[in-house]
Amino acid sequence: MSDLAQLVSYDDAVARYEPVIGLETHVELGTTTKMFCGCRTTFGLDPNTAVCPVCLGLPGSLPVANRAAIEYTIRIGLALNCSIASWCRFARKNYFYPDMPKDFQISQYDEPLCIDGFLEVTVEGQVFRIGIERVHLEEDTGKSLHVGGATGRIHGADYSLVDYNRAGIPLVEVVTKPVTGTGALAPVVARAYVTELRDLLRSLGVSDVRMEEGSLRCDVNTSLAPVGAAEWGTRSETKNVNSLRSVERAVRSEIERQAGVLDAGQRVVQETRHFHENDGTTTSGRSKEEAQDYRYFPEPDLVPVAPDADWVESIRAALPELPAARRARLQAEWGLSDQDMAALLNIGALDLVGETVAAGASPADARKWWLGELAMHANKAGVELPDLAVTPAQVARVAELVHSGALNDKLARQVLEGVVAGEGSPDEVVAARGLAVVSDDGALTEAVDAAIAANPEIAAKIREGKVAAAGALVGAVMKATRGQADAGRARELILQRLT
Ligand SMILES: [Zn+2]
């Protein structure tokens, strides 16, 4: 019934209802072997070639926990400001699914490895501290492939295939606390959180965090309550959202749908929902299980995990510079205002500017070219800035040519245009287009003399000591050389001749 309720426009929905969101993110760890056996974790192998009795759940096989996976999980927990349990256990989560050969998943239940942390994100100048409820370790399931039928789902399929290569790959689940107080920004905050988490995980070196390959997957919980209500609404859970953009769209779509359900006087059903990439909407999945449905109990085949305090501290000491700290450091080093930094991040130019500076350009030059000329080219071509056909080293070379006086800004823009258009390196474009600044005195002197001859009144003023008038003659020289003259040298020559 609820799917038949009218959608409400987004602005209207958030004017009257307060969203609460929650995010459960699954991350496949980049260990070389699986969680409880020695099978390879390589992506894209032939189906069922990375399996053994343990990850196939054959009778009598026994799991052994992967130490690297536990270390990675602690690393994630520490980076998310969590407390690390000194003693915890794995638990069996019992349910049947064809891609889960044991009929239970080894997970963690009431004793997660990491608890009670936070991650901060900045949206539109506002800092949101997203509470982290828990970070726990489990094993991934296999993968079902439904053949035939239009949607790739089991409904309408002719037959299904199962690949157990993924079964048993270590999986970390990061669960947020309910996120309140975001109002109309809820979808953007959700996206900013997953983006920040992805960048954090990448900097920790624990996962390749490729959303398109499924190594980072997100379940998005959304609920609505009337503004000012004492209690939160019933939440829906949109499963396996596979891109940053989709995270934002899924929250937005659920806000519009649930507002319609509530407006119609109906109740939001607690259920899982599927997200559809094509139109950005969700449809009903299954009614949500409660924890008790899984009959959790401590895994009897594994010893408890009791990370030594010294080990945890050594992991903490070895944490790399995290993205937020790196951003703050670069902003200070480059002398950028908050606004400049936000502009740079919005356009995805942080690493590009960093690499351009590393290649020898000044931060001001690197920022100027990427945010100005090159952003304009990316925008015109409809591509992201990093996909533009110009490298940070090439931008640094253009900045160097400007500094040495070989190019002025106008010519540099033409050089970058040529590089982006695939005409070659900056030096090749300069040569091919004949763009070098004219600073050899022979050619310049000719232009200077012509300008003086053509403007006798201005020349007379300069002779009388009104040096400021030289600007007009420099302008005439620039015009005559179609912008290729070295303006500084032209001015020197004019003053030499007239004073
Ligand atoms: Zn195995």
XYZ file of C-alpha atoms in Angstrom, residues 195-440:
246
model
C 33.308 9.857 0.969
C 35.320 10.681 4.095
C 35.176 7.055 5.274
C 36.350 5.842 1.867
C 39.279 8.303 1.862
C 40.145 7.307 5.426
C 40.126 3.584 4.595
C 42.246 4.226 1.525
C 44.805 6.192 3.541
C 44.956 3.307 6.038
C 45.828 0.859 3.259
C 43.274 -1.697 4.473
C 41.095 -1.931 1.371
C 41.043 -0.824 -2.251
C 37.589 0.688 -1.484
C 36.276 0.244 -5.017
C 32.544 0.832 -4.839
C 32.053 -0.338 -8.425
C 33.669 -3.703 -7.592
C 31.692 -4.029 -4.375
C 34.633 -3.769 -1.975
C 32.799 -0.849 -0.324
C 29.019 -1.200 0.001
C 26.580 0.870 1.912
C 23.216 0.244 3.566
C 21.389 3.490 4.177
C 18.802 3.824 6.961
C 16.343 6.684 6.770
C 13.420 7.689 8.968
C 11.245 10.771 9.239
C 9.377 12.337 12.114
C 7.345 15.548 12.157
C 9.570 18.523 13.038
C 9.640 18.864 16.827
C 8.328 15.343 17.505
C 9.679 13.618 20.608
C 10.226 10.269 18.919
C 11.946 9.189 15.747
C 9.978 7.580 12.959
C 10.193 4.004 11.700
C 13.195 3.488 9.471
C 13.696 1.778 6.160
C 17.005 0.245 5.127
C 18.117 0.692 1.519
C 20.554 -2.140 0.800
C 23.825 -2.277 -1.120
C 24.027 1.240 -2.466
C 27.051 1.175 -4.752
C 28.166 4.724 -5.484
C 28.596 7.987 -3.601
C 26.032 9.675 -5.785
C 23.567 6.866 -5.104
C 23.987 7.254 -1.333
C 22.799 10.853 -1.656
C 19.980 9.964 -4.028
C 18.788 7.038 -1.898
C 18.365 9.237 1.199
C 16.638 11.925 -0.831
C 14.294 9.481 -2.474
C 13.365 7.872 0.861
C 12.641 11.287 2.398
C 10.257 12.099 -0.461
C 8.583 8.677 -0.313
C 8.201 8.482 3.470
C 6.795 12.030 3.622
C 4.110 10.871 1.194
C 3.336 7.807 3.314
C 3.072 9.909 6.480
C 1.005 12.615 4.736
C -1.462 9.925 3.672
C -1.872 8.955 7.314
C -0.154 5.595 6.770
C 2.706 4.016 8.676
C 6.208 3.590 7.291
C 6.966 -0.143 7.219
C 10.255 -1.321 8.718
C 11.749 -3.123 5.751
C 14.736 -3.384 3.473
C 14.472 -1.603 0.144
C 16.278 -1.900 -3.182
C 17.813 1.178 -4.800
C 17.374 1.598 -8.560
C 20.243 3.363 -10.322
C 18.154 4.230 -13.382
C 15.584 6.481 -11.730
C 17.038 6.978 -8.238
C 14.042 5.465 -6.442
C 13.706 2.551 -4.016
C 11.244 -0.327 -3.962
C 10.195 -2.641 -1.169
C 12.454 -5.627 -0.452
C 11.710 -7.844 2.525
C 10.419 -7.053 5.983
C 13.385 -6.473 8.273
C 14.592 -9.292 10.473
C 15.199 -8.655 14.147
C 18.450 -9.735 15.766
C 16.597 -12.557 17.521
C 15.693 -14.102 14.162
C 19.357 -14.926 13.603
C 19.784 -16.958 16.800
C 23.249 -15.548 17.435
C 25.554 -17.530 19.712
C 29.318 -17.378 20.349
C 31.270 -19.230 17.655
C 32.524 -22.403 19.378
C 35.209 -23.204 16.795
C 37.235 -20.008 17.403
C 39.138 -18.776 20.440
C 38.252 -15.277 21.706
C 40.138 -12.312 20.279
C 42.152 -10.586 23.021
C 44.444 -7.990 21.437
C 47.368 -7.160 23.674
C 47.400 -3.484 24.775
C 50.981 -3.049 23.574
C 50.031 -4.398 20.167
C 47.113 -1.960 19.941
C 49.399 0.932 20.898
C 51.971 -0.091 18.309
C 49.206 -0.089 15.670
C 48.112 3.357 16.855
C 51.683 4.660 16.667
C 52.012 3.390 13.104
C 48.809 5.060 11.819
C 49.532 7.166 8.725
C 48.514 10.810 8.373
C 44.715 10.727 8.070
C 42.840 12.702 5.399
C 41.503 15.397 7.752
C 44.966 16.036 9.204
C 46.491 16.073 5.733
C 43.945 18.625 4.529
C 44.614 20.865 7.534
C 48.381 20.614 7.005
C 48.191 21.403 3.284
C 45.813 24.304 3.871
C 48.316 25.818 6.323
C 51.326 25.087 4.103
C 49.643 26.605 1.089
C 48.251 29.547 3.037
C 44.669 29.032 1.867
C 41.541 30.487 3.467
C 38.743 28.078 4.465
C 36.811 29.262 1.456
C 39.710 28.656 -0.962
C 40.255 25.212 0.537
C 36.553 24.346 0.219
C 36.592 25.412 -3.437
C 39.610 23.224 -4.051
C 38.008 20.202 -2.358
C 34.665 20.703 -4.089
C 36.308 20.462 -7.444
C 38.402 17.432 -6.435
C 41.703 19.244 -6.994
C 43.503 18.586 -3.690
C 45.764 15.827 -4.987
C 46.286 17.594 -8.333
C 47.426 20.786 -6.640
C 49.581 18.741 -4.252
C 51.295 16.937 -7.123
C 51.766 20.200 -9.037
C 53.442 21.749 -6.008
C 55.579 18.619 -5.639
C 56.594 19.076 -9.296
C 57.991 22.513 -8.467
C 55.148 25.031 -8.859
C 54.252 27.478 -6.112
C 50.954 26.642 -4.295
C 49.446 29.909 -5.569
C 50.292 29.075 -9.194
C 49.134 25.461 -8.904
C 45.852 26.537 -7.386
C 45.364 29.350 -9.918
C 45.747 27.131 -12.980
C 43.708 24.147 -11.710
C 40.842 26.196 -10.305
C 40.765 28.717 -13.135
C 41.741 27.743 -16.634
C 41.714 23.949 -16.205
C 38.435 23.816 -14.255
C 36.923 25.800 -17.107
C 38.211 23.244 -19.659
C 36.918 20.310 -17.566
C 33.559 21.976 -17.253
C 33.385 22.628 -20.980
C 34.342 19.031 -21.807
C 31.953 17.644 -19.198
C 34.670 15.610 -17.426
C 36.066 15.546 -13.910
C 39.210 17.575 -13.349
C 41.482 14.520 -12.795
C 40.322 13.110 -16.143
C 41.532 16.126 -18.088
C 44.429 15.307 -20.468
C 47.000 17.340 -18.572
C 49.357 16.182 -15.814
C 50.415 18.070 -12.681
C 54.000 18.010 -14.018
C 52.839 19.761 -17.211
C 50.998 22.418 -15.206
C 54.158 22.948 -13.141
C 56.151 23.347 -16.371
C 53.735 26.030 -17.627
C 54.069 27.885 -14.318
C 57.859 27.647 -14.653
C 57.731 29.115 -18.185
C 55.688 32.036 -16.882
C 58.143 32.619 -14.044
C 61.144 32.606 -16.348
C 59.445 35.192 -18.541
C 59.201 32.841 -21.521
C 55.394 33.006 -21.332
C 52.970 35.552 -19.984
C 49.581 34.579 -18.536
C 47.765 35.031 -21.800
C 50.187 32.790 -23.684
C 50.179 30.260 -20.822
C 46.424 29.892 -21.213
C 46.926 29.105 -24.880
C 49.614 26.549 -24.020
C 47.313 24.784 -21.549
C 44.537 24.813 -24.116
C 46.899 23.075 -26.549
C 48.019 20.485 -23.977
C 44.398 19.671 -23.060
C 43.571 19.366 -26.762
C 46.266 16.706 -27.108
C 48.837 18.811 -29.006
C 51.697 17.557 -26.832
C 53.736 18.750 -23.852
C 53.845 22.465 -22.930
C 57.211 22.883 -24.693
C 55.871 21.156 -27.815
C 52.801 23.400 -27.859
C 54.980 26.507 -27.393
C 57.140 25.455 -30.361
C 54.278 24.333 -32.607
C 52.129 27.402 -31.994
C 55.042 29.839 -31.850
C 53.944 31.149 -28.472
C 57.186 32.314 -26.879
C 57.231 35.781 -25.392
C 59.237 38.202 -27.579
C 61.970 39.467 -25.293
C 64.999 39.586 -27.548
